mmCIF file of C-alpha atoms in Angstrom:
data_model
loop_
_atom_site.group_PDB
_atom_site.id
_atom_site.type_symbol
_atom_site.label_atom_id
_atom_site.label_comp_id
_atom_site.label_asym_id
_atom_site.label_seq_id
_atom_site.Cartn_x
_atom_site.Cartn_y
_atom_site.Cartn_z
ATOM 1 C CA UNK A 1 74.250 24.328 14.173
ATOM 2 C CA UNK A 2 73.859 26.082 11.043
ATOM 3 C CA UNK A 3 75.804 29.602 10.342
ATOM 4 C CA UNK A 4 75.427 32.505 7.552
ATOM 5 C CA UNK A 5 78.204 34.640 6.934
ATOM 6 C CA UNK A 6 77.704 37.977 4.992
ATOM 7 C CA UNK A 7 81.470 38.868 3.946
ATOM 8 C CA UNK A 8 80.548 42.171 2.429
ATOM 9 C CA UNK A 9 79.635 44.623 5.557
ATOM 10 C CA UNK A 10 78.711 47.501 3.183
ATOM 11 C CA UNK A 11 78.148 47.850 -0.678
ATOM 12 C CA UNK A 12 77.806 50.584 -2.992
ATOM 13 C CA UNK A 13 76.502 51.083 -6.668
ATOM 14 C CA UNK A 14 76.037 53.893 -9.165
ATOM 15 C CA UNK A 15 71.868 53.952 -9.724
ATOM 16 C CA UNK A 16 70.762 52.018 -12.771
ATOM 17 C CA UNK A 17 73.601 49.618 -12.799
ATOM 18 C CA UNK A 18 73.949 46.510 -11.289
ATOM 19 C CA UNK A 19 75.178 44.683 -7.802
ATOM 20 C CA UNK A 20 75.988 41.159 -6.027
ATOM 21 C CA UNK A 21 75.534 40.691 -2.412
ATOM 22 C CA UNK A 22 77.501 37.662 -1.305
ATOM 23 C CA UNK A 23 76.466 34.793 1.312
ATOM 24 C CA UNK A 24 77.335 31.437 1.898
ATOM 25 C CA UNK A 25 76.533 29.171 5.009
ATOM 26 C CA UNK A 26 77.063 26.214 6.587
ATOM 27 C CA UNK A 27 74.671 23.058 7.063
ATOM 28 C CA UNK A 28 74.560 19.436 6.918
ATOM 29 C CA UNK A 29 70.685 18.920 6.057
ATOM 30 C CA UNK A 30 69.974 18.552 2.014
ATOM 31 C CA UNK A 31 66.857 20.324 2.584
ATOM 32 C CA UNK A 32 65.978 23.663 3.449
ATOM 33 C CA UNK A 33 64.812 27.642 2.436
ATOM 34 C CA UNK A 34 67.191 30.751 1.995
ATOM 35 C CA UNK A 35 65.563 33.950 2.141
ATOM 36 C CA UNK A 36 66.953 37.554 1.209
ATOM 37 C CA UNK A 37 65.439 40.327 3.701
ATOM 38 C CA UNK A 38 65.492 43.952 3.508
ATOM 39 C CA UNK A 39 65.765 45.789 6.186
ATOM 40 C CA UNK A 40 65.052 49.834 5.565
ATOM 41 C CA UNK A 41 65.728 52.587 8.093
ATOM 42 C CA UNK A 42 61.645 51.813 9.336
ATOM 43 C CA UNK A 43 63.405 48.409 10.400
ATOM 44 C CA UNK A 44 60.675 46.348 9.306
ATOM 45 C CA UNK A 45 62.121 43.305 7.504
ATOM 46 C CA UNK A 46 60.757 43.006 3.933
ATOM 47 C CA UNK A 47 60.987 40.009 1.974
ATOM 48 C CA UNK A 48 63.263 40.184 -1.085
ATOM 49 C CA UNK A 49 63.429 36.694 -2.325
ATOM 50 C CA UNK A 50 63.209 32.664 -1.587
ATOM 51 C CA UNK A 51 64.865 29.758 -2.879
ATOM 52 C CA UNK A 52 64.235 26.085 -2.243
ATOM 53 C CA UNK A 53 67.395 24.362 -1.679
ATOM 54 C CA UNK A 54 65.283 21.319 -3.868
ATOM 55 C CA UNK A 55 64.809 23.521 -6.414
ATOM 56 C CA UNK A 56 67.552 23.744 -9.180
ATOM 57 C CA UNK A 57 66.412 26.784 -10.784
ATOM 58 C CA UNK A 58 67.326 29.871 -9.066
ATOM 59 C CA UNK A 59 64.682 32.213 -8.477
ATOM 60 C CA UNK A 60 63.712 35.232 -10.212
ATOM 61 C CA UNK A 61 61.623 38.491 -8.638
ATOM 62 C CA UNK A 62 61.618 41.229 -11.222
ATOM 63 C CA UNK A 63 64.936 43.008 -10.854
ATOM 64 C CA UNK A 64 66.140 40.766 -8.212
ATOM 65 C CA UNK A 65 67.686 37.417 -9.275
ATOM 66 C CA UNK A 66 69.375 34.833 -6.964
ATOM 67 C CA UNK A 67 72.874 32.548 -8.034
ATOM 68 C CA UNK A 68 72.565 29.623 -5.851
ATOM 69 C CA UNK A 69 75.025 26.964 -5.647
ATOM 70 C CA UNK A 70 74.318 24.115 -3.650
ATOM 71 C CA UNK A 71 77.485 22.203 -3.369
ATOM 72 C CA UNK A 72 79.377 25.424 -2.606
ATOM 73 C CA UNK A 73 76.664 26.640 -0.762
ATOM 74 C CA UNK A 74 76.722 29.510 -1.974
ATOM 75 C CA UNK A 75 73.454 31.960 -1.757
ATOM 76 C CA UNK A 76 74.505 35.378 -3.745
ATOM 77 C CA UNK A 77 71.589 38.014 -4.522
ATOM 78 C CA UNK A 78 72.065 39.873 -7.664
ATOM 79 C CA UNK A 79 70.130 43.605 -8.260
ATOM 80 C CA UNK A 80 69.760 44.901 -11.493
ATOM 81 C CA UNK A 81 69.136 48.421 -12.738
ATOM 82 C CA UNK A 82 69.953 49.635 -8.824
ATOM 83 C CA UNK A 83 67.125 52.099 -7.405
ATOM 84 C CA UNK A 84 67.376 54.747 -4.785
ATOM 85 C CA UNK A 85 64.874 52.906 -3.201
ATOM 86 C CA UNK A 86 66.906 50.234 -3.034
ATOM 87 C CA UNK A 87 69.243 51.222 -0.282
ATOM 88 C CA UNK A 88 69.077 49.385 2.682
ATOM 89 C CA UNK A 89 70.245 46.490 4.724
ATOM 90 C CA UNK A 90 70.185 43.500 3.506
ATOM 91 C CA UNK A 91 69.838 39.970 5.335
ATOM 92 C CA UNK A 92 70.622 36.420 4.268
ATOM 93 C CA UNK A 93 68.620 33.919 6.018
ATOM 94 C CA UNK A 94 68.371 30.005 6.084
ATOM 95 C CA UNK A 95 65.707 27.856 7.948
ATOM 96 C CA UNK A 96 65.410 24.132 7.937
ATOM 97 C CA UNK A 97 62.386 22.221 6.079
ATOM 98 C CA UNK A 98 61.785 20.251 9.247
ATOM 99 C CA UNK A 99 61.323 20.745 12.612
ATOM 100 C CA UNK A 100 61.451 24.628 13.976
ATOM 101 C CA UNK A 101 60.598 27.181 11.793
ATOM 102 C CA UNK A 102 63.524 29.755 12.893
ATOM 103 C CA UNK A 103 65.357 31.823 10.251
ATOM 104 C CA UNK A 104 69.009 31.793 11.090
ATOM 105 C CA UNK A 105 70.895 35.183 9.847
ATOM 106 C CA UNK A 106 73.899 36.927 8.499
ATOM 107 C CA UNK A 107 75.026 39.551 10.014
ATOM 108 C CA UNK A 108 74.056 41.886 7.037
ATOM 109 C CA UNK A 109 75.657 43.943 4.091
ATOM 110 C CA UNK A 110 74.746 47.739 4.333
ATOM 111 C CA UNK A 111 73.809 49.135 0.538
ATOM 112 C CA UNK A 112 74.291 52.666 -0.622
ATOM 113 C CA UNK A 113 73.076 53.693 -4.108
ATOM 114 C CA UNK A 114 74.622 56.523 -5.471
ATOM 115 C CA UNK A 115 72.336 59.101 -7.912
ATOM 116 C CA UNK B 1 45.466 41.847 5.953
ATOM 117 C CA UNK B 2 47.128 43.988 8.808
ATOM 118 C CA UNK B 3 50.695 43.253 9.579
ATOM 119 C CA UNK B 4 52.266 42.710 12.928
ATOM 120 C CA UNK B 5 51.948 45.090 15.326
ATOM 121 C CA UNK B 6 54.366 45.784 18.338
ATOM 122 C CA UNK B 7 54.841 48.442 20.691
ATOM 123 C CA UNK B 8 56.141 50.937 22.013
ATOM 124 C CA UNK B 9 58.350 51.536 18.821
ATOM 125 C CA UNK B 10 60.839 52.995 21.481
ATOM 126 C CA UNK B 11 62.086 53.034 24.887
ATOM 127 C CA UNK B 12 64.510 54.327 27.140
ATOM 128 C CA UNK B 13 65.480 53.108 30.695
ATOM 129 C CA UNK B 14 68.062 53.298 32.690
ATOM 130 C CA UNK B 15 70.028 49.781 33.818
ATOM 131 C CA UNK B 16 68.788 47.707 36.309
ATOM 132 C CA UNK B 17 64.912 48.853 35.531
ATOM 133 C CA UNK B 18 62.463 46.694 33.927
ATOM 134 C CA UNK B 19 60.695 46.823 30.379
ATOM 135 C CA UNK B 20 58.032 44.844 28.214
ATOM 136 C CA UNK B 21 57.076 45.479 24.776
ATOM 137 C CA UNK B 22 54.379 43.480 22.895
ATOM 138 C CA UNK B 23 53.180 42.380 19.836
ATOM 139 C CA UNK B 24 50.167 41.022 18.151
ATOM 140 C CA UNK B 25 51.112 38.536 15.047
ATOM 141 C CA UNK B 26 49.372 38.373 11.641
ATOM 142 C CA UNK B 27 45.695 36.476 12.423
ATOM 143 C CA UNK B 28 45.698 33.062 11.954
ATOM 144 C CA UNK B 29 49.592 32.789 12.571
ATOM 145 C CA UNK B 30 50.417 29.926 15.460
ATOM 146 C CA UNK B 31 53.679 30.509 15.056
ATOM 147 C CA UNK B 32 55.343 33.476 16.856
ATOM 148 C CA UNK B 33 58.646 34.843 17.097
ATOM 149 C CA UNK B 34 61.011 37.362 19.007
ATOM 150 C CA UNK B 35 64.073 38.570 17.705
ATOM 151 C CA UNK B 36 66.956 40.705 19.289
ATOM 152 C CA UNK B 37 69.030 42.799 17.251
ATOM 153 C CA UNK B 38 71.921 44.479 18.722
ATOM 154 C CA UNK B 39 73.220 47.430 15.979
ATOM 155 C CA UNK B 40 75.402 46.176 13.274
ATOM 156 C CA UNK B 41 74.648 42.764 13.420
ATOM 157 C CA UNK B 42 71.696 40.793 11.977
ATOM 158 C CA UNK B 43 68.285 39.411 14.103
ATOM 159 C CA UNK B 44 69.352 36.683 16.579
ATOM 160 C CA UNK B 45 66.272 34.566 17.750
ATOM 161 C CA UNK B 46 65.158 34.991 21.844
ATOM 162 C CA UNK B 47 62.070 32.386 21.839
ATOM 163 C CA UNK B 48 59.729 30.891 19.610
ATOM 164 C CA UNK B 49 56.001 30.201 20.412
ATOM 165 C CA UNK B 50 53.986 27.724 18.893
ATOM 166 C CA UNK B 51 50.101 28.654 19.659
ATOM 167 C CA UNK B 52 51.339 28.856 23.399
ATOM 168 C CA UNK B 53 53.930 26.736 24.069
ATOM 169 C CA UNK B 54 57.708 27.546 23.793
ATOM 170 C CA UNK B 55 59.127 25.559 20.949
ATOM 171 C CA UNK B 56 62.840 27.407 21.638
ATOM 172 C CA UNK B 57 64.099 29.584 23.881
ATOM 173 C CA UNK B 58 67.779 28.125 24.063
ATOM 174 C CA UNK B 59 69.126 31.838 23.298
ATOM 175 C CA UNK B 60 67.074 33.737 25.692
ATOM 176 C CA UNK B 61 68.754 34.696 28.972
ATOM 177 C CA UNK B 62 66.384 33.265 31.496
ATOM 178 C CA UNK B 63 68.289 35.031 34.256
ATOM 179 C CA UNK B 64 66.815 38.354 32.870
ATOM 180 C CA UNK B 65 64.677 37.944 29.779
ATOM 181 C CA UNK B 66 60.727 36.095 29.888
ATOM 182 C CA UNK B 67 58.149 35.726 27.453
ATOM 183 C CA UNK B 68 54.639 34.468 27.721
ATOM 184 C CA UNK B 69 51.548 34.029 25.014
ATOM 185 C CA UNK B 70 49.045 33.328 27.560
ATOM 186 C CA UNK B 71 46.193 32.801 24.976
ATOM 187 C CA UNK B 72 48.228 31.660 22.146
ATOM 188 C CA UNK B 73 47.517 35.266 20.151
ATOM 189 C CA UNK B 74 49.829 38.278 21.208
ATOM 190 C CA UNK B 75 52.499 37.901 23.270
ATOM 191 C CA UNK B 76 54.427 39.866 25.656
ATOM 192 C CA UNK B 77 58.740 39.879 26.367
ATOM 193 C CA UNK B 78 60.151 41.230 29.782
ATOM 194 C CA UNK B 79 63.218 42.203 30.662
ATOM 195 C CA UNK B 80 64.631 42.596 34.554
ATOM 196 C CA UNK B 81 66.468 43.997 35.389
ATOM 197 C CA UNK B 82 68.105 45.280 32.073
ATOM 198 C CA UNK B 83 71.630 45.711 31.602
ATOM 199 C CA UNK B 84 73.448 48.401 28.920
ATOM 200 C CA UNK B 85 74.408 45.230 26.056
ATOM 201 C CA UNK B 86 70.261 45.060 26.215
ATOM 202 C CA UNK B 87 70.208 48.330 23.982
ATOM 203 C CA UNK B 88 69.207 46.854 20.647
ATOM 204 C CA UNK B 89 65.837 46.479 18.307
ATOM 205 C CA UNK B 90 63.567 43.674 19.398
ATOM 206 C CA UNK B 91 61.476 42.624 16.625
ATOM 207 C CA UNK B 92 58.631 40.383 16.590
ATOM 208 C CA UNK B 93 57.591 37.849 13.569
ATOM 209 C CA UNK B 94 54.761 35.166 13.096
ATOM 210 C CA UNK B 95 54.160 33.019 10.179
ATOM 211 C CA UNK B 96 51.629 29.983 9.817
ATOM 212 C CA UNK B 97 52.389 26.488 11.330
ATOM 213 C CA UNK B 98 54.148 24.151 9.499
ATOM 214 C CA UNK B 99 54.456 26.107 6.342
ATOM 215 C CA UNK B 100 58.241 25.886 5.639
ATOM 216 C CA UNK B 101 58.618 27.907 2.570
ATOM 217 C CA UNK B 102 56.168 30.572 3.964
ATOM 218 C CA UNK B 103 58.202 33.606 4.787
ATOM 219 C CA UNK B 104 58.283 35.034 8.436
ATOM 220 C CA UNK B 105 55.919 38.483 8.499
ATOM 221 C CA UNK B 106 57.936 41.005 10.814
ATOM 222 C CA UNK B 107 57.037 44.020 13.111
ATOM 223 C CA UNK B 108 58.459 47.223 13.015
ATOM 224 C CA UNK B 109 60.380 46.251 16.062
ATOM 225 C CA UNK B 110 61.064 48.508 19.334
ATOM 226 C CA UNK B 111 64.406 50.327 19.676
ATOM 227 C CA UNK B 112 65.868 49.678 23.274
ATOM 228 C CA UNK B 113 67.840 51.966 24.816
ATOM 229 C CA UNK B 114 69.134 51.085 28.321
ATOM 230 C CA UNK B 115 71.544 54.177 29.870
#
C-alpha cells in the first residue's frame, strides 16, 4: 500500500521570505500524481499544486514551486515571498495513474506566518 | 460552476445516537468520495462511489458506518450508533471519471462531535 509521511508537524516563516514543506512516500508503481492541498481554518481543501511523476520538470504555480525527486521520492513544496494568507495546513497527497482514483495523505504540516 | 456542497457543516450527538450528513458533488462528476478526518491528522478515505457503485470501501467500518448514492448524484453517509473516536470532519470530494491528473474538488466538510 502506498504511505506519505509529512515529518514537519508545524512550520513557521517571517512574511515575505521563503519556506520548504517536506514529504516523501512510499510506492512501487513508476506512475502516478502528487498533489499539495491547503487546508484553511474553512476546512475546504484547496489545491496548491500537481506534479506528474512522468514529468521531469517540476512544476511551477506563481509563488509556489515543487522539488521533486523521483528516485528518492521525495515531493518537497517550496513558498516564496510567504503571505499572511498563506497560513494554513498543508497536505501532501499521492494517487495512482491506474485503477482507483483515491488520494492517499500525509498527515499534514501546520504553517504560521509571522507579520 | 458551484462547488460541492455538504451539510450540516456541524453536529453534535451524544454516543450511541445516529447521524447522516450529505453532499451533492460538482455536476458531471461520477466519481464521489468521503473522507474522515480525525483532528491532527490528514483525510483518510471511508468509500468511494463510482456513478453508484462502491469502487472502495475497505476503510469504512461496516459495523457502524454506511453510505449509499442511490441515483448516482448526491450521496448520503450514516453512522449508528456513533462512538466518541467518531468526533472528526467528514469531508466529501468528487472529480470526473477516469481523469487521473484531474484534482479531487472538496466540500467544506461537517465537524462531528460525538459527547
Amino acid at each position: 500500500a502506498q504511505t506519505v509521511t509529512q515529518s514537519q508537524p508545524e512550520m513557521s516563516v517571517q512574511e515575505a521570505e521563503t519556506v520548504t514543506l517536506s514529504c516523501t512516500y512510499d510506492t512501487s508503481e513508476s506512475d502516478y500524481y502528487l498533489f499539495w492541498y491547503k487546508q484553511p481554518p474553512s476546512r475546504q481543501m484547496i489545491l496548491v499544486i500537481r506534479q506528474e511523476a512522468y514529468k521531469q520538470q517540476n512544476a511551477t504555480e506563481n509563488r509556489f514551486s515543487v522539488n521533486f525527486q523521483k528516485a528518492a521520492k521525495s515531493f518537497s513544496l517550496k513558498i516564496s515571498d510567504s503571505q499572511l494568507g498563506d497560513a494554513a495546513m498543508y497536505f501532501c497527497a499521492y494517487r495512482r495513474s491506474q485503477g482507483a482514483q483515491k488520494l492517499v495523505f500525509g498527515q499534514g504540516t501546520r504553517l504560521t506566518i509571522n507579520p | 460552476e458551484a462547488g460541492v456542497a455538504q451539510s450540516p457543516r456541524y453536529k453534535i450527538i451524544e454516543k450511541r445516537q445516529s447521524v447522516a450528513f450529505w453532499c451533492n458533488p460538482i455536476s458531471g462528476h461520477a466519481t464521489l468520495y468521503w473522507y474522515q478526518q480525525i483532528l491532527g491528522q490528514g483525510p483518510k478515505l471511508l468509500i468511494q462511489f463510482q456513478n453508484n457503485g462502491v469502487v472502495d470501501d475497505s476503510q469504512l467500518p461496516k459495523d457502524r458506518f454506511s453510505a449509499e448514492r442511490l441515483k448516482g448524484v448526491d450521496s448520503t453517509l450514516k453512522i449508528q450508533p456513533a462512538k466518541l473516536e467518531d468526533s472528526a470532519v467528514y469531508l466529501c470530494a468528487s472529480t470526473p471519471a477516469g481523469h487521473y491528473n484531474s484534482p479531487l474538488h472538496f466540500g467544506n466538510g461537517t465537524r462531528l462531535t460525538v459527547t
